[in-house]
Coordinates of C-alpha atoms in Angstrom, one line a residue:
Chain C
M182 CA 0.0 0.0 0.0
K183 CA 1.3 3.5 -1.0
E184 CA -0.2 6.7 0.4
W185 CA 0.5 10.3 -0.5
S186 CA -1.2 13.7 -0.4
I187 CA -1.2 16.3 -3.0
K188 CA -1.6 19.9 -2.0
L189 CA -3.8 21.7 -4.5
K190 CA -4.8 25.4 -4.7
K191 CA -8.2 24.7 -3.4
G192 CA -7.6 21.7 -1.0
T193 CA -5.8 18.4 -0.5
L194 CA -6.2 15.2 -2.4
R195 CA -5.2 12.1 -0.6
L196 CA -4.4 9.1 -2.7
T197 CA -3.9 5.4 -1.6
V198 CA -2.7 2.8 -4.0
L199 CA -3.9 -0.7 -3.2
E200 CA -2.9 -4.2 -4.4
D201 CA 0.2 -3.3 -6.3
G202 CA -1.4 -0.4 -8.2
T203 CA -4.5 -2.3 -9.2
L204 CA -6.9 0.1 -7.3
L205 CA -6.5 3.7 -6.5
I206 CA -8.5 5.3 -3.7
A207 CA -8.9 9.0 -3.2
S208 CA -10.4 11.5 -0.8
Y209 CA -10.6 15.2 -1.2
E210 CA -10.9 17.9 1.3
G211 CA -11.2 21.6 0.4
Q212 CA -13.2 24.0 -1.8
R213 CA -15.1 22.7 -4.9
I214 CA -12.8 21.3 -7.5
Y215 CA -13.6 20.9 -11.2
K216 CA -13.3 17.6 -13.0
Y217 CA -10.6 18.9 -15.5
E218 CA -8.6 20.2 -12.5
L219 CA -8.8 16.8 -10.8
L220 CA -7.8 15.0 -14.0
K221 CA -4.9 17.4 -14.6
E222 CA -3.6 16.8 -11.0
L223 CA -4.0 13.0 -11.4
K224 CA -2.1 13.0 -14.7
K225 CA 0.6 15.2 -13.2
N226 CA 1.0 12.6 -10.5
G227 CA 1.3 9.7 -13.0
I228 CA -2.3 8.4 -12.9
I229 CA -3.0 8.4 -16.6
G230 CA -5.9 6.0 -17.1
G231 CA -8.4 3.5 -15.8
Y232 CA -10.5 6.3 -14.2
I233 CA -13.8 5.4 -12.7
D234 CA -15.7 8.4 -14.1
P235 CA -18.8 8.4 -11.8
C236 CA -16.5 8.5 -8.8
L237 CA -14.6 11.5 -10.2
E238 CA -18.0 13.1 -10.6
L239 CA -18.8 12.3 -7.0
I240 CA -15.6 14.0 -5.8
V241 CA -16.5 17.0 -7.9
A242 CA -20.0 17.0 -6.3
G243 CA -18.4 17.2 -2.9
H244 CA -18.3 13.5 -1.7
K245 CA -16.8 13.1 1.7
G246 CA -14.6 10.2 2.6
E247 CA -12.7 7.7 0.5
I248 CA -13.8 6.5 -2.9
P249 CA -12.1 4.4 -5.6
I250 CA -11.2 6.6 -8.6
A251 CA -9.1 4.4 -10.9
R252 CA -8.4 0.8 -11.3
A253 CA -6.5 -1.5 -13.6
F254 CA -8.5 -2.9 -16.5
L255 CA -8.1 -5.6 -19.2
E256 CA -7.9 -4.8 -22.8
D257 CA -7.4 -6.7 -26.1
E258 CA -4.2 -5.9 -27.8
P259 CA -4.7 -6.6 -31.5
P260 CA -2.3 -8.6 -33.6
I261 CA 0.6 -6.7 -35.1
F262 CA 0.7 -7.1 -38.9
E263 CA 3.3 -6.8 -41.6
Y264 CA 1.8 -5.6 -44.8
H265 CA 4.0 -6.9 -47.7
F266 CA 2.6 -4.5 -50.3
E267 CA 3.8 -1.3 -48.6
K268 CA 7.1 0.2 -47.8
K269 CA 7.6 1.6 -44.4
Y270 CA 10.1 4.3 -43.4
S271 CA 11.4 5.0 -39.9
R272 CA 11.5 8.4 -38.4
Q273 CA 15.3 8.5 -38.9
E274 CA 15.0 7.5 -42.5
L275 CA 12.4 10.2 -43.2
I276 CA 14.6 12.8 -41.6
H277 CA 17.5 11.6 -43.7
L278 CA 15.5 11.8 -46.9
L279 CA 14.2 15.3 -46.1
T280 CA 17.7 16.5 -45.3
H281 CA 19.0 15.2 -48.6
Q282 CA 16.0 16.6 -50.6
K283 CA 14.8 13.2 -51.6
V284 CA 11.3 11.7 -51.6
P285 CA 10.3 8.4 -50.0
D286 CA 9.9 5.7 -52.7
V287 CA 6.3 4.8 -52.1
N288 CA 3.8 3.0 -54.4
F289 CA 0.2 3.7 -53.4
F290 CA -1.2 1.7 -56.3
P291 CA 0.5 -1.6 -55.5
E292 CA -0.1 -4.3 -58.0
V293 CA -0.4 -7.8 -56.6
E294 CA -0.7 -11.2 -58.2
A295 CA -3.1 -14.0 -57.3
K296 CA -1.9 -16.1 -54.4
M297 CA 0.5 -13.3 -53.3
N298 CA 1.1 -13.1 -49.6
L299 CA -0.3 -9.7 -48.5
L300 CA -0.1 -9.7 -44.8
S301 CA 1.6 -11.8 -42.1
V302 CA 1.1 -11.8 -38.3
K303 CA 4.2 -10.5 -36.6
S304 CA 2.8 -10.8 -33.1
P305 CA -0.4 -12.6 -32.1
P306 CA -3.2 -10.8 -30.2
H307 CA -2.9 -10.6 -26.4
L308 CA -5.0 -9.8 -23.4
I309 CA -3.2 -7.1 -21.4
R310 CA -3.7 -5.6 -18.0
I311 CA -3.3 -1.8 -17.9
Y312 CA -2.7 -0.1 -14.6
P313 CA -3.7 3.4 -13.8
E314 CA -0.1 4.5 -13.9
G315 CA 0.2 3.2 -17.4
R316 CA 2.1 -0.1 -16.7
R317 CA 1.0 -2.8 -19.1
E318 CA 1.2 -6.5 -18.4
T319 CA 0.5 -9.4 -20.8
V320 CA -2.1 -11.8 -19.3
H321 CA -2.3 -14.3 -22.1
E322 CA -2.6 -14.8 -25.9
I323 CA -6.2 -14.4 -27.2
D324 CA -7.9 -17.3 -29.0
G325 CA -10.6 -16.5 -31.6
Y326 CA -9.3 -13.0 -32.4
G327 CA -8.3 -14.3 -35.8
L328 CA -7.5 -12.9 -39.2
Q329 CA -11.1 -13.3 -40.2
Y330 CA -11.7 -9.9 -38.8
F331 CA -9.2 -8.4 -41.2
K332 CA -10.2 -10.2 -44.4
G333 CA -11.7 -7.9 -47.0
N334 CA -12.6 -8.4 -50.6
H335 CA -10.9 -10.9 -52.9
V336 CA -8.5 -12.2 -50.2
A337 CA -8.3 -15.4 -48.1
C338 CA -6.5 -16.7 -45.0
N339 CA -3.9 -19.5 -45.2
H340 CA -4.4 -22.7 -43.3
E341 CA -2.3 -21.7 -40.4
S342 CA -4.3 -18.5 -40.0
N343 CA -1.2 -16.4 -39.9
S344 CA -1.3 -14.7 -43.2
I345 CA -3.7 -13.3 -45.8
Y346 CA -3.2 -13.8 -49.5
S347 CA -4.7 -12.4 -52.6
E348 CA -7.3 -14.4 -54.5
I349 CA -7.1 -12.3 -57.7
E350 CA -4.7 -10.1 -59.6
G351 CA -5.3 -6.5 -58.8
T352 CA -4.2 -3.7 -56.5
A353 CA -4.2 -4.0 -52.7
H354 CA -5.0 -1.6 -49.8
Y355 CA -6.1 -1.8 -46.2
S356 CA -8.8 0.2 -44.4
P357 CA -8.3 2.3 -41.2
F358 CA -9.8 -0.7 -39.4
G359 CA -7.0 -3.0 -40.8
R360 CA -9.1 -4.9 -43.4
V361 CA -7.1 -5.9 -46.4
H362 CA -8.7 -5.8 -49.9
V363 CA -7.7 -6.5 -53.5
F364 CA -9.6 -5.0 -56.4
P365 CA -9.0 -5.3 -60.1
P366 CA -8.0 -2.0 -61.7
E367 CA -10.1 -0.3 -64.3
K368 CA -8.4 2.0 -66.8
I369 CA -10.0 5.3 -67.8
K370 CA -8.7 8.1 -70.0
S371 CA -9.9 11.0 -68.0
V372 CA -12.9 12.2 -65.9
G373 CA -14.9 15.4 -66.1
K374 CA -18.0 17.1 -64.7
I375 CA -19.9 15.7 -67.7
H376 CA -19.7 12.2 -66.4
G377 CA -21.7 13.1 -63.2
E378 CA -20.9 11.5 -59.9
Q379 CA -19.0 8.3 -60.5
N380 CA -18.9 5.5 -57.9
F381 CA -16.5 2.7 -58.8
K382 CA -16.5 -0.8 -57.3
S383 CA -13.0 -1.3 -58.5
A384 CA -9.6 0.4 -58.4
I385 CA -9.3 3.3 -60.9
W386 CA -6.3 4.2 -63.1
I387 CA -6.9 7.5 -64.9
E388 CA -4.3 8.2 -67.6
D389 CA -4.8 12.0 -67.8
D390 CA -6.6 14.4 -65.5
I391 CA -9.6 14.6 -63.2
R392 CA -11.1 17.8 -64.6
T393 CA -12.8 20.6 -62.6
G394 CA -16.1 19.8 -61.0
S395 CA -15.9 16.1 -61.1
T396 CA -17.0 13.8 -58.3
L397 CA -15.4 10.4 -58.0
N398 CA -15.6 7.7 -55.3
T399 CA -13.9 4.3 -55.3
V400 CA -13.8 1.4 -52.9
S401 CA -10.1 0.8 -53.7
N402 CA -7.1 2.8 -54.9
L403 CA -7.1 5.7 -57.3
Y404 CA -4.2 6.6 -59.6
V405 CA -4.3 9.8 -61.6
G406 CA -1.6 10.2 -64.2
G407 CA -2.1 14.0 -64.6
L408 CA -3.7 16.6 -62.3
I409 CA -6.6 16.5 -59.9
R410 CA -8.4 19.8 -60.5
S411 CA -11.0 21.3 -58.2
S412 CA -12.9 18.0 -57.8
R413 CA -14.2 15.9 -55.0
V414 CA -12.5 12.6 -54.9
S415 CA -12.6 9.9 -52.3
A416 CA -10.9 6.5 -52.1
E417 CA -11.2 3.9 -49.4
G418 CA -7.6 3.0 -50.3
N419 CA -4.9 5.3 -51.5
I420 CA -4.9 8.3 -53.8
T421 CA -2.0 9.1 -56.1
A422 CA -1.8 12.3 -58.1
A423 CA 1.3 11.9 -60.3
F424 CA 1.2 15.6 -60.7
S425 CA -0.7 17.7 -58.2
F426 CA -3.9 18.7 -56.6
E427 CA -4.9 22.1 -58.0
N428 CA -7.7 24.4 -57.2
P429 CA -6.9 27.8 -58.6
R430 CA -10.4 29.2 -58.2
R431 CA -10.5 28.0 -54.6
N432 CA -13.7 26.0 -55.1
E433 CA -15.0 24.8 -51.7
N434 CA -15.8 21.4 -53.0
S435 CA -12.2 20.5 -53.8
I436 CA -11.8 17.8 -51.2
A437 CA -9.8 14.6 -51.4
S438 CA -10.2 11.9 -48.8
A439 CA -8.4 8.7 -48.5
G440 CA -9.0 5.8 -46.1
N441 CA -5.3 5.1 -46.4
S442 CA -2.5 7.3 -48.0
V443 CA -2.1 10.1 -50.5
F444 CA 0.8 10.9 -52.8
A445 CA 1.2 14.1 -54.9
S446 CA 3.8 16.3 -56.4
A447 CA 2.1 19.3 -54.8
I448 CA -1.2 20.2 -53.1
R449 CA -2.5 23.7 -53.8
N450 CA -5.7 25.2 -52.4
Y451 CA -7.1 21.8 -51.5
I452 CA -8.6 20.1 -48.5
V453 CA -7.0 16.7 -48.1
R454 CA -7.9 14.1 -45.4
S455 CA -6.1 10.9 -45.0
Y456 CA -5.8 8.2 -42.2
R457 CA -2.3 7.0 -43.2
D458 CA 0.4 8.9 -44.9
I459 CA 0.5 12.0 -47.1
I460 CA 3.7 12.2 -49.1
V461 CA 4.3 15.3 -51.1
R462 CA 7.2 15.7 -53.5
N463 CA 7.4 19.5 -53.5
S464 CA 4.9 21.6 -51.4
I465 CA 1.6 22.0 -49.7
E466 CA 0.3 25.5 -50.3
N467 CA -2.9 27.3 -49.1
S468 CA -4.4 24.0 -48.2
I469 CA -6.1 22.3 -45.3
I470 CA -4.6 18.9 -44.3
R471 CA -6.0 16.4 -41.8
N472 CA -3.9 13.3 -41.1
Y473 CA -3.6 10.7 -38.5
H474 CA -0.2 9.2 -39.3
I475 CA 2.6 10.7 -41.4
I476 CA 2.8 13.9 -43.4
Y477 CA 6.0 14.4 -45.5
A478 CA 6.3 17.6 -47.4
P479 CA 9.5 19.6 -48.1
I480 CA 7.7 22.9 -48.0
I481 CA 4.4 23.9 -46.3
R482 CA 3.2 27.3 -47.1
A483 CA 0.2 29.3 -45.7
S484 CA -1.7 26.1 -44.8
E485 CA -3.7 24.7 -41.9
V486 CA -2.3 21.3 -41.0
R487 CA -3.9 19.1 -38.3
V488 CA -1.4 16.5 -37.2
G489 CA -2.5 13.3 -35.5
G490 CA 0.9 11.6 -35.9
K491 CA 4.1 13.1 -37.3
L492 CA 4.8 15.9 -39.7
F493 CA 8.1 16.0 -41.5
A494 CA 8.9 19.3 -43.3
H495 CA 11.9 21.2 -44.4
E496 CA 10.3 24.6 -44.3
I497 CA 7.1 25.8 -42.8
I498 CA 6.4 29.4 -44.0
D499 CA 3.9 32.1 -44.6
G500 CA 1.8 32.0 -41.4
C501 CA 0.9 28.3 -41.2
K502 CA -1.5 27.1 -38.5
L503 CA -0.5 23.8 -37.1
Y504 CA -2.7 21.7 -34.8
L505 CA -1.1 18.9 -32.8
G506 CA -3.0 16.0 -31.3
L507 CA -6.1 13.9 -32.0
K508 CA -8.3 16.4 -30.2
F509 CA -8.2 18.6 -33.4
L510 CA -9.2 15.7 -35.7
K511 CA -12.8 14.8 -36.0
N512 CA -13.1 11.2 -36.9
S513 CA -16.4 10.3 -38.4
L514 CA -15.4 6.7 -39.2
A515 CA -14.5 5.5 -35.7
T516 CA -17.2 7.7 -34.2
E517 CA -19.8 6.0 -36.3
V518 CA -18.5 2.5 -35.4
R519 CA -18.3 3.5 -31.7
K520 CA -21.9 4.7 -31.9
T521 CA -23.1 1.5 -33.4
H522 CA -21.1 -0.5 -31.0
K523 CA -22.7 1.3 -28.1
E524 CA -26.2 0.6 -29.6
H525 CA -25.3 -3.0 -30.0
E526 CA -24.1 -3.2 -26.4
Q527 CA -27.5 -1.8 -25.3
G528 CA -29.3 -4.2 -27.6
L529 CA -27.3 -7.1 -26.0
S530 CA -28.2 -6.0 -22.6
R531 CA -31.9 -5.7 -23.5
L532 CA -32.0 -9.1 -25.2
K533 CA -30.2 -10.6 -22.2
G534 CA -32.9 -9.2 -19.9
E535 CA -35.6 -10.6 -22.1
L536 CA -34.0 -14.0 -22.2
I537 CA -33.6 -14.1 -18.4
Y538 CA -37.3 -13.2 -18.1
L539 CA -38.4 -15.8 -20.6
R540 CA -36.3 -18.5 -18.9
K541 CA -37.9 -17.6 -15.6
R542 CA -41.3 -17.8 -17.1
L543 CA -40.6 -21.2 -18.7
I544 CA -39.3 -22.6 -15.4
T545 CA -42.4 -21.4 -13.6
L546 CA -44.6 -23.1 -16.3
Q547 CA -42.5 -26.2 -15.9
E548 CA -43.0 -26.2 -12.1
N549 CA -46.8 -25.6 -12.5
T550 CA -47.0 -28.5 -14.9
A551 CA -45.2 -30.7 -12.4
K552 CA -47.7 -29.6 -9.7
H553 CA -50.6 -30.3 -12.1
F554 CA -49.1 -33.8 -12.8
A555 CA -49.4 -34.6 -9.1
K556 CA -53.0 -33.6 -9.2
I557 CA -54.0 -35.7 -12.2
K558 CA -51.8 -38.7 -11.2
G559 CA -53.8 -41.9 -11.4
S560 CA -56.5 -40.5 -13.7
Q561 CA -57.7 -42.4 -16.7
P562 CA -55.6 -42.0 -19.9
A563 CA -58.6 -40.4 -21.6
A564 CA -59.0 -37.9 -18.8
I565 CA -55.3 -37.1 -19.0
H566 CA -55.4 -36.7 -22.7
G567 CA -58.4 -34.5 -22.6
D568 CA -57.1 -32.4 -19.7
V569 CA -57.4 -28.8 -20.7
F570 CA -54.9 -27.4 -18.2
L571 CA -52.2 -29.9 -19.3
K572 CA -52.7 -28.9 -22.9
K573 CA -52.7 -25.2 -22.0
Y574 CA -49.4 -25.7 -20.1
Y575 CA -47.9 -27.7 -23.0
S576 CA -48.8 -25.1 -25.7
S577 CA -47.6 -22.2 -23.5
Q578 CA -44.3 -23.9 -23.0
V579 CA -43.9 -24.7 -26.7
N580 CA -44.7 -21.1 -27.6
G581 CA -42.4 -19.8 -24.9
F582 CA -39.6 -22.1 -26.0
K583 CA -39.9 -20.9 -29.6
E584 CA -39.7 -17.3 -28.5
F585 CA -36.7 -18.1 -26.3
A586 CA -34.9 -19.9 -29.2
R587 CA -35.7 -16.9 -31.6
K588 CA -34.4 -14.4 -29.1
L589 CA -31.3 -16.4 -28.4
A590 CA -30.5 -16.6 -32.1
D591 CA -30.9 -12.8 -32.3
F592 CA -28.6 -12.5 -29.2
E593 CA -25.9 -14.7 -30.8
Q594 CA -26.1 -12.8 -34.1
L595 CA -25.8 -9.4 -32.4
Y596 CA -23.0 -10.7 -30.2
K597 CA -21.0 -11.7 -33.3
E598 CA -21.4 -8.2 -34.8
Y599 CA -20.5 -6.7 -31.4
K600 CA -17.3 -8.8 -31.2
R601 CA -16.3 -7.8 -34.8
E602 CA -16.8 -4.2 -34.0
H603 CA -14.8 -4.6 -30.7
Y604 CA -11.9 -6.1 -32.5
T605 CA -11.8 -3.6 -35.4
L606 CA -12.1 -0.7 -32.9
S607 CA -9.2 -2.2 -30.8
Y608 CA -7.1 -2.3 -34.0
Y609 CA -8.0 1.3 -34.8
K610 CA -7.2 2.4 -31.3
Q611 CA -3.8 0.7 -31.5
Q612 CA -3.0 2.2 -34.9
Y613 CA -4.3 5.7 -34.5
E614 CA -4.8 6.6 -30.9
Q615 CA -2.2 4.8 -28.7
N616 CA 1.5 5.2 -28.0
R617 CA 2.1 7.6 -30.7
P618 CA 3.9 10.8 -29.8
T619 CA 2.7 13.6 -32.0
E620 CA 5.5 15.6 -33.3
I621 CA 6.6 18.1 -36.0
I622 CA 10.1 17.7 -37.4
V623 CA 11.6 20.6 -39.2
T624 CA 14.9 20.0 -40.9
G625 CA 15.1 23.6 -42.2
K626 CA 13.2 26.6 -40.7
I627 CA 9.9 27.2 -39.2
E628 CA 9.1 30.9 -39.9
A629 CA 8.0 33.5 -37.4
G630 CA 4.2 33.9 -37.5
T631 CA 3.5 30.2 -37.5
T632 CA 0.9 29.3 -34.9
L633 CA 1.0 26.0 -33.0
H634 CA -2.1 24.8 -31.3
A635 CA -1.9 22.1 -28.7
P636 CA -4.8 20.9 -26.5
E637 CA -3.6 23.1 -23.5
Q638 CA -1.4 25.6 -25.2
T639 CA -1.2 28.0 -28.2
I640 CA 2.1 29.4 -29.4
Q641 CA 2.9 31.9 -32.1
F642 CA 6.6 32.0 -33.1
K643 CA 8.0 35.5 -32.8
A644 CA 11.3 34.5 -34.5
D645 CA 12.4 31.9 -37.0
Q646 CA 13.4 28.5 -35.6
S647 CA 15.5 26.0 -37.4
H648 CA 16.2 22.3 -37.0
V649 CA 13.6 21.6 -34.3
A650 CA 11.4 18.8 -33.1
I651 CA 8.1 20.1 -31.7
I652 CA 6.7 17.4 -29.5
L653 CA 3.2 17.2 -27.9
D654 CA 3.2 16.0 -24.3
D655 CA 0.1 13.8 -24.2
I656 CA -0.2 14.1 -20.4
T657 CA 0.0 17.8 -20.0
G658 CA -1.4 18.7 -23.5
K659 CA 1.5 21.2 -23.9
I660 CA 4.3 21.5 -26.5
K661 CA 8.0 20.9 -26.0
I662 CA 10.4 22.3 -28.6
E663 CA 13.8 20.6 -28.8
P664 CA 16.7 20.8 -31.2
L665 CA 16.5 18.2 -33.8
Q666 CA 18.8 15.2 -33.2
H667 CA 20.2 13.8 -36.4
Chain S
M146 CA -24.3 -13.7 -11.8
A147 CA -22.3 -11.3 -9.7
K148 CA -22.2 -11.9 -6.0
K149 CA -24.1 -9.4 -3.9
I150 CA -23.4 -7.5 -0.8
L151 CA -26.3 -6.1 1.3
I152 CA -25.7 -2.6 2.7
V153 CA -28.1 -1.4 5.4
E154 CA -27.3 2.3 5.6
K155 CA -28.8 5.7 5.1
D156 CA -25.8 8.0 4.8
T157 CA -25.2 8.8 1.1
S158 CA -21.4 9.2 1.4
T159 CA -20.9 5.9 3.0
I160 CA -23.3 4.2 0.5
N161 CA -21.3 5.8 -2.4
S162 CA -18.0 4.8 -0.9
L163 CA -19.1 1.2 -0.3
T164 CA -21.0 0.6 -3.5
W165 CA -18.3 1.9 -5.7
F166 CA -15.6 0.1 -3.8
F167 CA -17.5 -3.2 -4.1
S168 CA -18.3 -2.5 -7.7
S169 CA -14.6 -2.1 -8.5
L170 CA -14.2 -5.6 -6.9
E171 CA -16.9 -6.8 -9.2
Y172 CA -19.6 -7.3 -6.5
E173 CA -23.1 -6.0 -6.8
T174 CA -24.7 -4.2 -3.9
I175 CA -28.2 -4.1 -2.6
V176 CA -28.8 -1.0 -0.5
T177 CA -31.6 -0.6 2.1
H178 CA -32.1 1.7 5.0
K179 CA -33.9 -0.8 7.3
W180 CA -33.2 -4.4 8.2
P181 CA -35.1 -6.6 5.6
H182 CA -37.2 -9.3 7.4
S183 CA -36.2 -11.9 4.9
I184 CA -33.3 -12.1 2.6
A185 CA -34.6 -13.4 -0.7
E186 CA -31.4 -13.1 -2.6
D187 CA -29.4 -16.3 -2.6
E188 CA -26.3 -14.7 -3.9
I189 CA -25.8 -12.4 -0.9
I190 CA -22.3 -13.1 0.5
A191 CA -22.0 -10.3 3.2
V192 CA -24.0 -7.8 5.1
F193 CA -22.9 -4.3 6.1
V194 CA -25.3 -2.8 8.6
N195 CA -25.2 0.6 10.3
V196 CA -26.3 -0.5 13.8
E197 CA -27.0 3.1 14.8
L198 CA -30.0 3.3 12.4
P199 CA -33.3 3.5 14.2
G200 CA -34.9 1.1 11.6
V201 CA -32.5 -1.6 12.6
Q202 CA -33.6 -3.7 15.6
T203 CA -30.4 -5.6 16.5
E204 CA -32.4 -8.3 18.4
E205 CA -34.6 -8.9 15.3
L206 CA -31.5 -8.9 13.2
L207 CA -30.0 -11.6 15.4
K208 CA -33.2 -13.6 15.2
S209 CA -33.0 -13.6 11.4
F210 CA -29.6 -15.0 11.7
A211 CA -30.6 -17.7 14.1
Q212 CA -33.6 -18.7 12.0
D213 CA -32.1 -19.1 8.7
D214 CA -29.3 -21.5 7.8
H215 CA -28.4 -19.6 4.8
V216 CA -28.0 -16.3 6.5
Q217 CA -26.0 -17.8 9.3
R218 CA -23.1 -18.4 6.9
I219 CA -23.1 -14.7 5.8
P220 CA -20.5 -12.6 7.6
L221 CA -22.1 -9.5 9.3
F222 CA -20.2 -6.3 9.5
F223 CA -21.2 -3.4 11.8
I224 CA -20.9 0.2 10.7
F225 CA -21.1 2.9 13.4
E226 CA -20.3 6.6 13.8
R227 CA -20.1 7.1 17.5
S228 CA -18.5 4.5 19.7
Y229 CA -20.6 5.7 22.7
A230 CA -24.0 5.6 20.9
P231 CA -26.4 3.4 22.9
R232 CA -27.5 1.5 19.8
F233 CA -23.9 0.6 19.0
L234 CA -23.1 -0.3 22.6
A235 CA -26.2 -2.5 22.6
A236 CA -25.1 -4.3 19.4
Q237 CA -21.5 -4.7 20.5
P238 CA -21.9 -8.0 22.3
L239 CA -23.8 -9.6 19.4
P240 CA -21.8 -11.9 17.1
H241 CA -20.3 -10.1 14.1
A242 CA -17.3 -10.5 11.8
A243 CA -15.9 -7.0 12.1
Q244 CA -16.9 -3.4 12.8
F245 CA -16.0 -0.2 10.9
K246 CA -16.1 3.4 12.2
K247 CA -17.2 6.0 9.8
P248 CA -15.7 7.4 7.6
I249 CA -14.6 3.9 6.5
R250 CA -11.0 3.4 5.4
L251 CA -11.2 1.4 2.3
N252 CA -7.8 -0.2 2.7
E253 CA -8.8 -1.6 6.1
L254 CA -12.1 -2.8 4.5
L255 CA -10.2 -4.6 1.7
S256 CA -8.0 -6.5 4.2
V257 CA -11.0 -7.5 6.3
L258 CA -12.9 -8.6 3.2
K259 CA -9.9 -10.6 2.0
H260 CA -9.8 -12.4 5.3
H261 CA -13.6 -13.2 5.4
L262 CA -14.5 -13.5 1.7
H263 CA -11.2 -14.6 0.3
C264 CA -11.8 -12.0 -2.4
E265 CA -9.3 -10.5 -4.7
I266 CA -9.5 -7.6 -7.0
N267 CA -11.2 -9.0 -10.0
L268 CA -10.6 -7.1 -13.2
G269 CA -13.9 -7.9 -14.7
R270 CA -15.0 -11.1 -16.1
R271 CA -14.5 -11.0 -19.9
Y272 CA -16.8 -12.1 -22.6
T273 CA -19.5 -13.0 -20.1
D274 CA -21.9 -12.8 -23.0
Q275 CA -20.2 -15.9 -24.5
Q276 CA -20.7 -17.7 -21.2
I277 CA -24.3 -16.5 -21.0
I278 CA -24.9 -17.9 -24.5
A279 CA -23.5 -21.3 -23.4
E280 CA -25.7 -21.1 -20.3
F281 CA -28.9 -20.3 -22.3
K282 CA -28.1 -23.1 -24.8
D283 CA -27.7 -25.6 -21.9
F284 CA -31.1 -24.5 -20.6
M285 CA -32.6 -24.8 -24.1
S286 CA -31.4 -28.4 -24.6
N287 CA -32.6 -29.4 -21.1
F288 CA -36.0 -27.8 -21.7
K289 CA -36.3 -29.4 -25.1
E290 CA -35.8 -32.8 -23.4
W291 CA -38.6 -31.9 -20.9
L292 CA -40.9 -30.7 -23.7
D293 CA -40.3 -33.9 -25.7
K294 CA -41.2 -36.0 -22.6
L295 CA -44.3 -34.0 -22.0
E296 CA -45.4 -34.4 -25.6
D297 CA -44.7 -38.2 -25.4
F298 CA -46.7 -38.3 -22.2
I299 CA -49.7 -36.6 -23.8
R300 CA -49.5 -38.7 -27.0
V301 CA -49.2 -42.1 -25.1
N302 CA -52.2 -41.2 -23.0
G303 CA -54.1 -40.2 -26.1
E304 CA -53.3 -43.5 -27.8
A305 CA -54.2 -45.5 -24.7
S306 CA -57.6 -43.8 -24.5

């Protein structure tokens, strides 16, 4: 047992750690404290998770005496995959490329052959125990959290269930929830407003441009050999613009969104959203960028960039606004799944209640039938056969049983969906929300006038800075600026 | 089904402390402000009672213990606020597992619970829905067997008549 007191401006918070950090007890004495102040103090004191929210609310409401406020919890750690159709770069490699004015050699329209191994499991899924102070312990490997949850279109699992291979020839991508898909490519000369809204169920390879005013959606990857001009494009996989995204008339509908990555020579006056990487050969100018993973752009000029992962740039100039942290990224995809997941959880609880009630009713009917048996025991067979009560009991039980079986089937079906959502959400959390220090790496200069927004701090540079790493401290929500280590 | 702890108490702070503490140990709680004449819940594993409450007749409480085999096995814990309170002094000689002065120190409570209930901090039973499905399926197969027998019984008697 460990006990300590924290002197706050408005009072004293006493903390007791029980059972090797599994349970944290608190009591507060003093003037009214707000929840954000309480959380800030807890985080400052190394209690970073496992909060029992209603108890924190009770302290805020003036609870007297001790109350548990955080405890260790169990969580599924999804498998770690190696995708064989993408090239990964480390932080150091990207800094090296940026310093030497080179561009990562990426292919966001990867062609795969039938039977090609697309994904292998590097580490199997585990059940882990997470303590309020952040310590993680592996409890055991999880059975049944298999690759079936990550199998998309035109792919299959191998017999050992440790890899996914392609069933057809095509181009591969994976979704933000880790599902791997392969789609055959379709070649098109160019796309224009005249074609209307185009929704493709295949990967798209456009030889020339996407012309102004077009709308194009694809379930797979999109490759554009020319320019993407003032159009709305979305791909569940990657988007490659061999030249650039251009929007000279600043048309508001010029939005590109990718479930995975984006590559372009330049992005100008565009809104670009991507879950994975945005790799730009030359510059991002007057644009709005939202990204959860890696942004690589030698020059960023007069743009708003929301960074959920890492931003690598050589120069950041002309009054850019940079937002660090997931707080500034609205995520409709995960939000939607989380909402459905919550609804399914409520549905499961409702069905469970109904099943318990039905079971109770069936047991009562069974008991009543047994009592009735005792009454009619020794009667003539004809009397038993014609007994109205016995028939009534029998038919009520048959109907009740059918209802029970139907509800149980619904419960099982809903549980399957609930589990699938649970696993995809854990993958999403691991990939995009956990253990990922958010930072901006500048190998050249970041100009005076650039504004940095962090959850708990806003800074505007008064003078140029060069060779810096700007790191977001997840616990305090503030920014640290350090010289860049090569 | 979660094991249940009965709390006979009126003071909101103590109720909140205890219910949330037990809930973090994965126990459910039933809260009442007077001594219930009969304990219907089979899963109750411990009783915490504020012996200073006017609604609690310690003698009756003891009678309940003496009358019911099930209840006799349940450890009874006294809660009190003033060690000189007549009701507490009257209850003192009666058999009980332990007593706690308010405000209750939860670390002391945990060590007493560990001794009497052999409990440990359970981090939540996982995938209980999977277990519940198995439980319901078991029930279904047993009930189907019973229904088949009932059907046979009605049919045989029909044929005999």
